[in-house]
Tab-separated table of C-alpha atoms in Angstrom:
chain	number	residue	atom	x	y	z
A	1	MET	CA	127.724	-27.062	179.852
A	2	ASP	CA	125.614	-24.830	177.740
A	3	GLU	CA	124.167	-21.854	179.562
A	4	THR	CA	120.960	-22.169	177.579
A	5	VAL	CA	120.320	-25.591	179.126
A	6	ALA	CA	120.809	-24.147	182.597
A	7	GLU	CA	118.406	-21.331	181.808
A	8	PHE	CA	115.855	-23.793	180.463
A	9	ILE	CA	116.025	-25.901	183.611
A	10	LYS	CA	115.703	-22.847	185.828
A	11	ARG	CA	112.586	-21.690	184.010
A	12	THR	CA	111.063	-25.154	184.066
A	13	ILE	CA	111.617	-25.396	187.820
A	14	LEU	CA	110.070	-21.973	188.357
A	15	LYS	CA	106.899	-23.206	186.675
A	16	ILE	CA	106.447	-26.059	189.130
A	17	PRO	CA	104.162	-25.205	192.082
A	18	MET	CA	105.858	-25.733	195.434
A	19	THR	CA	103.385	-28.398	196.457
A	20	LYS	CA	104.531	-30.571	193.562
A	21	MET	CA	108.257	-29.786	193.701
A	22	MET	CA	109.445	-32.878	195.573
A	23	THR	CA	107.226	-35.176	193.529
A	24	VAL	CA	108.639	-33.888	190.285
A	25	LEU	CA	112.276	-33.951	191.377
A	26	LYS	CA	111.934	-37.495	192.707
A	27	ALA	CA	110.289	-38.647	189.512
A	28	TRP	CA	113.080	-37.018	187.502
A	29	ASP	CA	115.607	-38.969	189.502
A	30	PHE	CA	118.513	-36.896	188.268
A	31	LEU	CA	119.580	-35.386	191.601
A	32	SER	CA	120.417	-37.914	194.304
A	33	GLU	CA	118.690	-38.192	197.691
A	34	ASN	CA	121.722	-36.675	199.357
A	35	GLN	CA	121.773	-33.722	197.018
A	36	LEU	CA	118.076	-33.051	197.569
A	37	GLN	CA	118.602	-33.147	201.307
A	38	THR	CA	121.122	-30.334	201.079
A	39	VAL	CA	118.558	-28.031	199.512
A	40	ASN	CA	116.444	-25.703	201.616
A	41	PHE	CA	112.930	-25.991	200.168
A	42	ARG	CA	111.592	-23.177	202.288
A	43	LYS	CA	113.560	-20.555	200.418
A	44	ARG	CA	112.053	-18.218	197.916
A	45	LYS	CA	111.433	-20.006	194.652
A	46	GLU	CA	113.915	-17.877	192.730
A	47	SER	CA	116.866	-18.773	194.898
A	48	LEU	CA	115.688	-22.394	195.280
A	49	ALA	CA	115.761	-22.705	191.532
A	50	GLN	CA	119.294	-21.321	191.424
A	51	ASP	CA	120.452	-23.863	194.015
A	52	LEU	CA	118.907	-26.707	192.088
A	53	VAL	CA	120.513	-25.543	188.857
A	54	LEU	CA	123.935	-25.475	190.544
A	55	LEU	CA	123.429	-29.072	191.661
A	56	CYS	CA	122.418	-30.025	188.137
A	57	LYS	CA	125.595	-28.469	186.784
A	58	GLU	CA	127.632	-30.528	189.255
A	59	ASN	CA	126.031	-33.671	187.866
A	60	GLY	CA	126.703	-32.557	184.325
A	61	VAL	CA	123.156	-32.105	183.136
A	62	SER	CA	122.541	-32.453	179.414
A	63	LEU	CA	119.812	-31.231	177.137
A	64	ASN	CA	118.209	-34.684	177.214
A	65	ASP	CA	117.920	-34.564	180.976
A	66	ALA	CA	116.398	-31.129	180.781
A	67	ALA	CA	113.880	-32.347	178.233
A	68	LEU	CA	113.000	-35.247	180.494
A	69	LEU	CA	112.313	-32.839	183.345
A	70	ASP	CA	109.989	-30.908	181.053
A	71	ILE	CA	108.056	-34.064	180.168
A	72	ILE	CA	107.675	-35.025	183.802
A	73	CYS	CA	106.277	-31.585	184.592
A	74	GLU	CA	103.642	-32.054	181.909
A	75	ASP	CA	102.877	-35.564	183.061
A	76	ILE	CA	102.252	-34.754	186.699
A	77	ASP	CA	99.107	-32.757	186.535
A	78	LEU	CA	100.270	-29.252	187.225
A	79	SER	CA	96.966	-27.639	186.514
A	80	ASP	CA	96.001	-28.427	190.036
A	81	MET	CA	92.351	-29.154	189.971
A	82	GLU	CA	92.042	-28.656	193.707
A	83	GLN	CA	93.285	-25.130	193.435
A	84	PHE	CA	90.742	-24.410	190.722
A	85	LYS	CA	87.911	-25.777	192.814
A	86	SER	CA	88.712	-23.789	195.910
A	87	SER	CA	89.353	-20.621	193.951
A	88	PHE	CA	86.080	-20.998	192.029
A	89	LYS	CA	84.078	-21.575	195.165
A	90	LYS	CA	85.658	-18.635	196.981
A	91	ILE	CA	84.922	-16.227	194.172
A	92	LEU	CA	81.255	-17.157	194.097
A	93	GLN	CA	80.881	-17.130	197.842
A	94	ARG	CA	82.469	-13.709	198.102
A	95	ALA	CA	80.102	-12.286	195.528
A	96	LEU	CA	76.896	-13.950	196.703
A	97	LYS	CA	76.627	-14.890	200.310
A	98	ASN	CA	74.137	-17.646	199.521
A	99	VAL	CA	75.342	-20.071	196.904
A	100	THR	CA	75.788	-23.847	196.883
A	101	VAL	CA	78.727	-25.123	194.891
A	102	THR	CA	79.290	-28.852	194.411
A	103	PHE	CA	81.995	-30.646	192.454
A	104	ARG	CA	82.119	-34.100	191.000
A	105	ASP	CA	85.081	-35.583	189.203
A	106	ALA	CA	84.198	-36.773	185.754
A	107	GLU	CA	86.592	-38.397	183.325
A	108	GLU	CA	90.281	-37.572	183.099
A	109	ASN	CA	90.902	-33.894	183.831
A	110	ALA	CA	87.230	-32.987	183.783
A	111	ILE	CA	84.833	-32.026	186.541
A	112	TRP	CA	81.131	-31.375	186.898
A	113	ILE	CA	80.211	-28.276	188.830
A	114	ARG	CA	76.740	-27.663	190.167
A	115	ILE	CA	75.796	-24.191	191.347
A	116	ALA	CA	72.584	-23.312	193.117
A	117	TRP	CA	72.034	-19.573	193.172
A	118	GLY	CA	70.733	-17.457	196.030
A	119	THR	CA	71.025	-13.735	196.767
A	120	GLN	CA	72.399	-11.684	199.617
A	121	TYR	CA	69.185	-12.245	201.519
A	122	ARG	CA	67.711	-15.470	200.194
A	123	LYS	CA	68.794	-19.070	200.435
A	124	PRO	CA	69.922	-20.784	197.245
A	125	ASN	CA	67.192	-22.138	194.994
A	126	GLN	CA	68.055	-25.803	194.643
A	127	TYR	CA	65.541	-26.354	191.888
A	128	LYS	CA	67.128	-24.095	189.291
A	129	PRO	CA	70.815	-24.896	189.375
A	130	ALA	CA	73.399	-24.227	186.716
A	131	TYR	CA	75.787	-26.951	185.594
A	132	VAL	CA	79.267	-26.617	184.201
A	133	MET	CA	81.526	-29.227	182.702
A	134	TYR	CA	85.125	-28.024	182.880
A	135	TYR	CA	88.090	-29.592	181.124
A	136	SER	CA	91.171	-28.346	182.889
A	137	GLN	CA	93.661	-29.188	180.164
A	138	THR	CA	91.694	-27.277	177.563
A	139	PRO	CA	90.407	-23.736	177.408
A	140	TYR	CA	86.808	-24.978	177.187
A	141	ALA	CA	83.931	-25.187	179.599
A	142	PHE	CA	80.377	-26.265	178.825
A	143	ILE	CA	77.599	-24.454	180.626
A	144	SER	CA	73.959	-25.395	180.904
A	145	SER	CA	71.851	-22.291	180.758
A	146	SER	CA	70.331	-22.022	184.170
A	147	GLN	CA	66.917	-20.467	184.373
A	148	LEU	CA	68.312	-17.758	186.626
A	149	ARG	CA	70.206	-16.129	183.816
A	150	SER	CA	71.249	-12.982	185.650
A	151	ASN	CA	73.962	-14.984	187.368
A	152	THR	CA	75.668	-16.065	184.179
A	153	PRO	CA	78.155	-13.136	184.065
A	154	LEU	CA	79.279	-13.952	187.587
A	155	LEU	CA	79.665	-17.616	186.682
A	156	CYS	CA	81.782	-16.701	183.662
A	157	GLN	CA	83.937	-14.393	185.741
A	158	ALA	CA	84.518	-17.094	188.360
A	159	LEU	CA	85.494	-19.607	185.678
A	160	THR	CA	87.906	-17.171	184.073
A	161	ILE	CA	89.687	-16.225	187.270
A	162	ALA	CA	89.809	-19.707	188.780
A	163	SER	CA	91.202	-21.224	185.610
A	164	LYS	CA	93.803	-18.441	185.342
A	165	HIS	CA	92.720	-17.109	181.984
A	166	HIS	CA	92.289	-13.500	180.940
A	167	GLN	CA	88.841	-13.583	179.460
A	168	ILE	CA	86.013	-15.881	178.546
A	169	VAL	CA	84.330	-15.908	175.159
A	170	LYS	CA	80.884	-17.302	174.584
A	171	MET	CA	80.814	-19.525	171.540
A	172	ASP	CA	77.765	-19.419	169.316
A	173	LEU	CA	77.329	-23.144	169.718
A	174	ARG	CA	74.416	-24.650	171.615
A	175	SER	CA	72.968	-28.123	171.818
A	176	ARG	CA	71.320	-30.453	174.298
A	177	TYR	CA	73.888	-33.135	173.680
A	178	LEU	CA	77.121	-32.592	175.571
A	179	ASP	CA	78.903	-35.367	173.679
A	180	SER	CA	78.171	-33.658	170.401
A	181	LEU	CA	79.381	-30.299	171.680
A	182	LYS	CA	82.571	-31.988	172.844
A	183	ALA	CA	82.999	-33.719	169.507
A	184	ILE	CA	82.709	-30.443	167.643
A	185	VAL	CA	84.840	-28.357	169.984
A	186	PHE	CA	87.623	-30.908	170.353
A	187	LYS	CA	87.416	-31.699	166.638
A	188	GLN	CA	86.737	-35.366	167.240
A	189	TYR	CA	83.672	-35.722	165.032
A	190	ASN	CA	85.464	-36.846	161.935
A	191	GLN	CA	86.454	-40.203	163.267
A	192	ASN	CA	84.742	-43.168	161.820
A	193	PHE	CA	84.000	-45.628	164.585
A	194	GLU	CA	82.040	-48.138	162.566
A	195	THR	CA	83.986	-50.743	160.676
A	196	HIS	CA	83.389	-49.449	157.226
A	197	ASN	CA	84.531	-51.158	154.112
A	198	SER	CA	85.494	-48.169	152.058
A	199	ALA	CA	86.463	-50.430	149.192
A	200	THR	CA	82.818	-51.003	148.254
A	201	PRO	CA	82.103	-49.276	144.967
A	202	LEU	CA	79.963	-46.171	144.994
A	203	GLN	CA	76.911	-47.825	143.446
A	204	GLU	CA	76.425	-50.082	146.428
A	205	ARG	CA	76.626	-47.371	149.051
A	206	ARG	CA	73.476	-45.356	148.602
A	207	LEU	CA	72.328	-43.165	151.410
A	208	GLY	CA	68.789	-44.048	152.453
A	209	LEU	CA	67.776	-45.942	149.335
A	210	ASP	CA	66.686	-49.521	149.153
A	211	ILE	CA	69.344	-51.472	147.364
A	212	ASN	CA	66.775	-53.447	145.444
A	213	MET	CA	68.119	-53.561	141.948
A	214	ASP	CA	65.181	-54.962	140.041
A	215	SER	CA	66.406	-54.984	136.483
A	216	ARG	CA	63.062	-53.675	135.255
A	217	ILE	CA	63.760	-50.375	137.030
A	218	ILE	CA	66.176	-48.116	135.234
A	219	HIS	CA	67.636	-45.011	136.804
A	220	GLU	CA	68.096	-42.458	134.061
A	221	ASN	CA	70.113	-39.932	136.019
A	222	ARG	CA	72.670	-42.333	137.460
A	223	ILE	CA	75.588	-40.032	136.693
A	224	GLU	CA	73.986	-37.109	138.478
A	225	LYS	CA	73.042	-39.293	141.438
A	226	ASP	CA	76.598	-40.510	141.758
A	227	ARG	CA	77.831	-36.935	141.625
A	228	VAL	CA	75.468	-35.910	144.407
A	229	GLN	CA	76.594	-38.862	146.525
A	230	ARG	CA	80.213	-37.994	145.967
A	231	VAL	CA	79.791	-34.308	146.772
A	232	THR	CA	77.788	-35.113	149.893
A	233	GLN	CA	80.415	-37.539	151.051
A	234	GLU	CA	83.192	-35.030	150.445
A	235	ILE	CA	81.446	-32.446	152.558
A	236	PHE	CA	79.978	-34.565	155.320
A	237	GLY	CA	82.265	-37.547	155.361
A	238	ASP	CA	81.388	-41.145	156.177
A	239	TYR	CA	81.151	-40.702	159.912
A	240	SER	CA	78.023	-40.003	161.916
A	241	GLN	CA	77.482	-36.331	162.541
A	242	PRO	CA	77.430	-34.684	165.963
A	243	ARG	CA	73.942	-34.039	167.201
A	244	LEU	CA	72.514	-30.542	167.113
A	245	GLU	CA	68.886	-29.483	167.223
A	246	PHE	CA	68.998	-25.970	165.798
A	247	ALA	CA	70.764	-23.676	163.424
A	248	GLN	CA	69.780	-20.058	163.565
A	249	TYR	CA	70.671	-17.302	161.143
A	250	LYS	CA	70.015	-13.695	162.065
A	251	LEU	CA	70.067	-11.726	158.852
A	252	GLU	CA	70.665	-8.021	158.682
A	253	THR	CA	71.100	-7.542	155.018
A	254	LYS	CA	69.630	-5.308	152.401
A	255	PHE	CA	66.779	-6.802	150.433
A	256	LYS	CA	67.883	-8.206	147.080
A	257	SER	CA	65.413	-8.907	144.331
A	258	ASP	CA	65.503	-10.089	140.738
A	259	LEU	CA	62.594	-7.858	139.813
A	260	ASN	CA	63.305	-4.197	139.363
A	261	GLY	CA	61.879	-1.865	141.908
A	262	GLY	CA	59.368	-2.806	144.496
A	263	ILE	CA	58.949	-1.233	147.898
A	264	LEU	CA	61.344	-3.506	149.705
A	265	ALA	CA	64.149	-3.042	147.189
A	266	GLU	CA	64.167	0.698	147.818
A	267	ARG	CA	64.765	0.394	151.536
A	268	GLU	CA	68.102	1.767	152.630
A	269	GLU	CA	68.157	0.071	155.996
A	270	PRO	CA	68.894	-3.604	156.206
A	271	LEU	CA	65.991	-5.981	156.519
A	272	ARG	CA	65.986	-7.915	159.753
A	273	CYS	CA	65.016	-11.523	159.482
A	274	LEU	CA	65.528	-14.696	161.479
A	275	VAL	CA	65.789	-18.104	159.855
A	276	LYS	CA	65.769	-21.096	162.153
A	277	PHE	CA	66.272	-24.717	161.184
A	278	SER	CA	65.218	-27.304	163.728
A	279	SER	CA	65.473	-31.057	163.658
A	280	PRO	CA	65.958	-33.978	166.042
A	281	HIS	CA	69.342	-34.412	164.364
A	282	LEU	CA	70.099	-31.369	162.255
A	283	LEU	CA	73.398	-32.351	160.663
A	284	GLU	CA	72.189	-35.798	159.583
A	285	ALA	CA	69.107	-34.151	158.114
A	286	LEU	CA	71.242	-31.686	156.154
A	287	LYS	CA	73.435	-34.546	154.963
A	288	SER	CA	70.417	-36.384	153.558
A	289	LEU	CA	68.888	-33.377	151.759
A	290	ALA	CA	70.731	-33.682	148.457
A	291	PRO	CA	70.566	-37.487	148.139
A	292	ALA	CA	66.843	-37.331	148.852
A	293	GLY	CA	66.369	-34.877	146.005
A	294	ILE	CA	65.136	-32.053	148.212
A	295	ALA	CA	68.078	-29.745	147.565
A	296	ASP	CA	70.898	-29.277	145.127
A	297	ALA	CA	74.392	-30.473	145.909
A	298	PRO	CA	76.594	-28.873	147.137
A	299	LEU	CA	74.611	-27.261	149.926
A	300	SER	CA	75.171	-23.678	150.927
A	301	PRO	CA	78.408	-23.249	152.880
A	302	LEU	CA	76.381	-21.453	155.552
A	303	LEU	CA	74.903	-24.853	156.399
A	304	THR	CA	77.922	-27.052	155.885
A	305	CYS	CA	80.340	-24.936	157.918
A	306	ILE	CA	78.556	-25.639	161.210
A	307	PRO	CA	80.839	-28.361	162.630
A	308	SER	CA	84.057	-26.943	161.234
A	309	LYS	CA	83.363	-23.427	162.502
A	310	GLY	CA	81.890	-24.679	165.752
A	311	MET	CA	78.876	-22.390	165.447
A	312	ASN	CA	75.203	-22.899	165.027
A	313	TYR	CA	74.041	-19.377	165.724
A	314	PHE	CA	75.026	-16.946	163.005
A	315	LYS	CA	74.689	-13.220	162.423
A	316	ILE	CA	74.880	-12.275	158.805
A	317	LYS	CA	75.443	-8.725	157.683
A	318	ASP	CA	76.190	-7.174	154.335
A	319	LYS	CA	79.893	-6.876	153.777
B	1	MET	CA	67.367	-36.152	121.656
B	2	SER	CA	66.402	-33.335	123.911
B	3	VAL	CA	62.662	-33.585	123.355
B	4	LEU	CA	60.697	-36.737	124.067
B	5	ARG	CA	58.370	-37.791	121.287
B	6	PRO	CA	55.860	-40.613	121.614
B	7	GLN	CA	56.255	-42.103	118.145
B	8	ASP	CA	59.994	-41.762	117.759
B	9	GLN	CA	60.539	-45.498	118.056
B	10	LEU	CA	58.837	-48.727	117.225
B	11	PRO	CA	57.217	-50.433	120.171
B	12	GLY	CA	58.813	-53.524	121.671
B	13	LEU	CA	56.857	-56.783	121.615
B	14	ASN	CA	54.443	-56.792	124.534
B	15	ALA	CA	56.538	-54.065	126.189
B	16	ALA	CA	55.078	-51.210	128.211
B	17	THR	CA	57.438	-48.583	129.597
B	18	ILE	CA	56.601	-45.818	132.026
B	19	LEU	CA	58.822	-42.883	132.860
B	20	LEU	CA	58.481	-41.389	136.355
B	21	VAL	CA	59.956	-37.926	136.662
B	22	GLY	CA	60.464	-36.365	140.097
B	23	THR	CA	63.054	-35.197	142.603
B	24	ASP	CA	61.996	-37.530	145.404
B	25	ASP	CA	64.100	-40.482	144.455
B	26	ALA	CA	63.108	-42.696	147.361
B	27	LEU	CA	59.385	-42.245	146.699
B	28	LEU	CA	59.786	-42.919	142.971
B	29	GLN	CA	61.675	-46.090	143.747
B	30	GLN	CA	58.945	-47.273	146.101
B	31	LEU	CA	56.242	-46.522	143.544
B	32	ALA	CA	58.218	-48.395	140.905
B	33	ASP	CA	58.516	-51.403	143.204
B	34	ALA	CA	54.776	-51.311	143.879
B	35	MET	CA	53.982	-51.199	140.171
B	36	LEU	CA	56.223	-54.118	139.368
B	37	LYS	CA	54.457	-56.215	142.009
B	38	GLU	CA	51.246	-56.010	140.014
B	39	ASP	CA	50.147	-58.957	137.900
B	40	CYS	CA	50.311	-57.803	134.367
B	41	ALA	CA	50.292	-59.524	131.023
B	42	SER	CA	52.595	-56.914	129.500
B	43	THR	CA	56.324	-56.742	130.137
B	44	LEU	CA	56.674	-53.714	132.370
B	45	LYS	CA	59.654	-51.425	132.583
B	46	VAL	CA	59.954	-48.411	134.858
B	47	HIS	CA	62.384	-45.612	134.132
B	48	LEU	CA	63.144	-43.154	136.924
B	49	ALA	CA	64.515	-39.714	136.198
B	50	GLN	CA	65.227	-36.707	138.371
B	51	SER	CA	64.481	-34.315	135.529
B	52	LEU	CA	64.351	-33.942	131.783
B	53	PRO	CA	66.047	-33.940	129.325
B	54	LEU	CA	67.193	-37.526	129.604
B	55	PRO	CA	70.798	-38.409	128.782
B	56	SER	CA	70.954	-38.713	125.039
B	57	ASN	CA	73.487	-41.437	124.377
B	58	VAL	CA	71.402	-44.219	125.895
B	59	ASN	CA	69.382	-46.968	124.249
B	60	ARG	CA	65.972	-46.936	125.741
B	61	PRO	CA	62.640	-48.435	124.768
B	62	ARG	CA	59.736	-46.345	123.544
B	63	ILE	CA	58.144	-44.516	126.452
B	64	ASP	CA	54.409	-45.083	126.629
B	65	LEU	CA	53.459	-42.978	129.623
B	66	ILE	CA	55.178	-40.166	131.545
B	67	VAL	CA	54.101	-39.370	135.078
B	68	PHE	CA	55.449	-36.186	136.665
B	69	VAL	CA	55.598	-36.494	140.436
B	70	VAL	CA	55.302	-33.286	142.446
B	71	ASN	CA	55.901	-33.294	146.169
B	72	LEU	CA	53.593	-30.661	147.662
B	73	HIS	CA	56.076	-30.164	150.490
B	74	SER	CA	58.800	-28.959	148.164
B	75	LYS	CA	58.742	-25.970	145.851
B	76	TYR	CA	61.921	-27.354	144.374
B	77	SER	CA	60.094	-30.433	143.123
B	78	LEU	CA	57.436	-28.310	141.404
B	79	GLN	CA	60.060	-26.115	139.812
B	80	ASN	CA	61.867	-29.193	138.597
B	81	VAL	CA	58.732	-30.591	136.966
B	82	GLU	CA	57.878	-27.255	135.331
B	83	GLU	CA	61.312	-27.087	133.762
B	84	SER	CA	61.192	-30.697	132.636
B	85	LEU	CA	57.869	-30.187	130.874
B	86	HIS	CA	59.619	-28.068	128.261
B	87	HIS	CA	61.402	-31.163	127.033
B	88	VAL	CA	58.292	-33.111	126.162
B	89	ASP	CA	56.764	-32.909	122.726
B	90	ALA	CA	53.183	-31.624	122.519
B	91	THR	CA	51.900	-34.899	121.058
B	92	PHE	CA	52.710	-36.656	124.299
B	93	PHE	CA	49.946	-34.703	125.970
B	94	LEU	CA	47.278	-36.613	124.100
B	95	GLY	CA	46.740	-38.990	126.958
B	96	LYS	CA	50.298	-40.146	127.580
B	97	VAL	CA	51.169	-37.762	130.381
B	98	GLY	CA	49.897	-37.672	133.953
B	99	PHE	CA	50.658	-35.660	137.055
B	100	LEU	CA	50.881	-37.093	140.526
B	101	ALA	CA	50.884	-34.865	143.596
B	102	THR	CA	52.072	-36.410	146.849
B	103	GLY	CA	52.059	-35.093	150.395
B	104	ALA	CA	48.598	-33.532	150.482
B	105	GLY	CA	47.770	-35.482	153.631
B	106	GLN	CA	50.219	-33.464	155.731
B	107	ASP	CA	48.715	-30.052	155.277
B	108	ASN	CA	51.073	-28.194	157.578
B	109	HIS	CA	54.095	-29.325	155.573
B	110	CYS	CA	52.671	-28.236	152.227
B	111	SER	CA	54.347	-25.254	150.641
B	112	ILE	CA	52.549	-25.628	147.323
B	113	HIS	CA	48.874	-24.961	147.065
B	114	ARG	CA	46.579	-27.610	145.585
B	115	ASN	CA	45.377	-25.121	143.032
B	116	THR	CA	48.867	-24.660	141.677
B	117	VAL	CA	49.106	-28.286	140.593
B	118	LEU	CA	45.479	-28.297	139.488
B	119	ARG	CA	46.225	-25.367	137.238
B	120	LEU	CA	49.393	-27.006	135.944
B	121	ALA	CA	47.561	-30.193	135.013
B	122	HIS	CA	44.782	-28.203	133.412
B	123	THR	CA	47.263	-26.188	131.340
B	124	TYR	CA	48.686	-29.392	129.962
B	125	ARG	CA	45.270	-31.021	129.561
B	126	SER	CA	46.408	-34.027	131.519
B	127	PRO	CA	44.980	-35.958	134.450
B	128	LEU	CA	46.119	-35.201	137.974
B	129	PHE	CA	46.217	-37.741	140.768
B	130	PHE	CA	46.577	-36.970	144.430
B	131	CYS	CA	48.243	-39.767	146.316
B	132	ASP	CA	50.334	-39.846	149.457
B	133	LEU	CA	53.092	-42.090	148.189
B	134	GLU	CA	54.478	-42.514	151.681
B	135	VAL	CA	51.444	-44.492	152.754
B	136	GLU	CA	51.752	-48.058	151.577
B	137	GLY	CA	48.076	-48.695	150.975
B	138	PHE	CA	47.590	-45.548	148.875
B	139	ARG	CA	50.779	-46.251	147.013
B	140	ALA	CA	49.656	-49.781	146.109
B	141	THR	CA	46.317	-48.514	144.826
B	142	MET	CA	48.016	-45.792	142.806
B	143	ALA	CA	50.412	-48.364	141.390
B	144	GLN	CA	47.464	-50.465	140.216
B	145	ARG	CA	45.872	-47.480	138.465
B	146	LEU	CA	49.133	-46.549	136.814
B	147	VAL	CA	49.686	-50.078	135.534
B	148	ARG	CA	46.196	-50.166	133.948
B	149	MET	CA	46.772	-46.738	132.469
B	150	LEU	CA	50.165	-47.780	131.143
B	151	GLN	CA	48.723	-50.836	129.445
B	152	ILE	CA	46.178	-48.668	127.672
B	153	CYS	CA	48.808	-46.120	126.627
B	154	ALA	CA	50.975	-48.906	125.253
B	155	GLY	CA	48.034	-50.088	123.174
B	156	HIS	CA	47.697	-53.439	124.925
B	157	VAL	CA	44.010	-53.057	125.720
B	158	PRO	CA	41.923	-53.655	122.620
B	159	GLY	CA	39.378	-50.970	121.838
B	160	VAL	CA	40.769	-48.320	124.200
B	161	SER	CA	43.454	-45.819	123.248
B	162	ALA	CA	45.286	-43.286	125.340
B	163	LEU	CA	43.151	-40.516	123.881
B	164	ASN	CA	39.912	-42.406	124.677
B	165	LEU	CA	41.026	-42.778	128.258
B	166	LEU	CA	41.884	-39.105	128.475
B	167	SER	CA	38.417	-38.055	127.328
B	168	LEU	CA	36.796	-40.489	129.732
B	169	MET	CA	38.752	-39.057	132.648
B	170	ARG	CA	38.171	-35.468	131.621
B	171	SER	CA	34.412	-35.631	131.987
B	172	SER	CA	34.634	-36.047	135.732
B	173	GLU	CA	36.884	-33.027	136.179
B	174	ASN	CA	36.038	-30.139	138.415
B	175	PRO	CA	33.848	-27.743	136.371
B	176	PHE	CA	35.442	-24.702	138.126
B	177	LEU	CA	38.673	-25.241	136.255
B	178	GLU	CA	37.134	-24.803	132.824
B	179	ASP	CA	37.449	-21.064	133.356
B	180	VAL	CA	40.990	-21.043	134.662
């Protein structure tokens, strides 16, 4: 038997937490009941793994069997949500004596966490909690900005440690709609859920226009209109956009002007300026700009990159 | 044909054609629909264009009236109209051109000042209408006016020409603007 297979099995077994060991081995069903009974599961993991590998060699384990073991490890949830919860709670309670932490299981591999913050000397304020939605199988968590913002660094630290990561990075992506944030972050927004007959010719699919083809009305710029429709569809797709309310651009760039001279053009330091777009549904609004004749197509990539980059807060500096 | 001329073609029998030029496609379409609802002895045709010049390889009837639609909420729409005006022959401005400014009702959305369009219309010696095309009632009234004006410009109203109408409308203009 190949030594590489033995090594692979040993490493796979070492990854399994002791609490799950029996479950996994039974599900694998490669070692018999008798064989498992001969193993001392109270040993140190290193030597336990070696014993198990020896038994596997006796049974003539193949690469296929090893691969099967790997799949079973993935299948049985090894991320151990319970461990995360207790670790998270402990970290917060050690830092702040007064804090209320509550968990609620959401969908598959996701939990809601509610945290009410207090201080060393005051009871937690139940009216200004922070909420977190954590997806254990992904490196993402969604945090609602609590009004007691000074606790956010502690919250981030607790999340990082409890989920066994090295650091946490704040994405420049904010919205009131959790589903939209999920769609953008997990790249699920470009799925078309409506039954859409994409065989209909372009002329019949006009965004936002009344398809009332009175023959006494003639559209002179049909070619241009079709081009705009096509470009818009290429950029935004046929699907409905995730819902965001803002896009903010912080500019720190030197002033550029077509006219020569002028006071602002002579400034050496960059001009600081904030541009904010707001809308009940920003991406749908941007999608309808060119077809409505309000802007040229294609739109600036600064606007169209929002879902693909997963950002709606930008800092722009001169290169 | 990159410049529109009023007498380039022979008129069609009983035909009256208006050209609406503007970036707000949806509003133009609605205005066109409203105009076509009007009872009118002439055969009406409405051409909608984003901008001028028009595509040259197309057969189109003689255009009797051009209305440039400016959306006061959008500097882009004004810019578009200003550039399109270069493609219209001077003789059109003898009563066969009008300007329509929409969106004045929502003052906080306006990025173009009233005076800008007033000055534009004055420069081109053409009438200016203010009408919020988004409001159905105003749009219907405006459509009626435009249909009557179109009939005159097409020569279907005996005794009144486009130039007559222009002079009639000019006398009620704001005296301030004579100096501008």
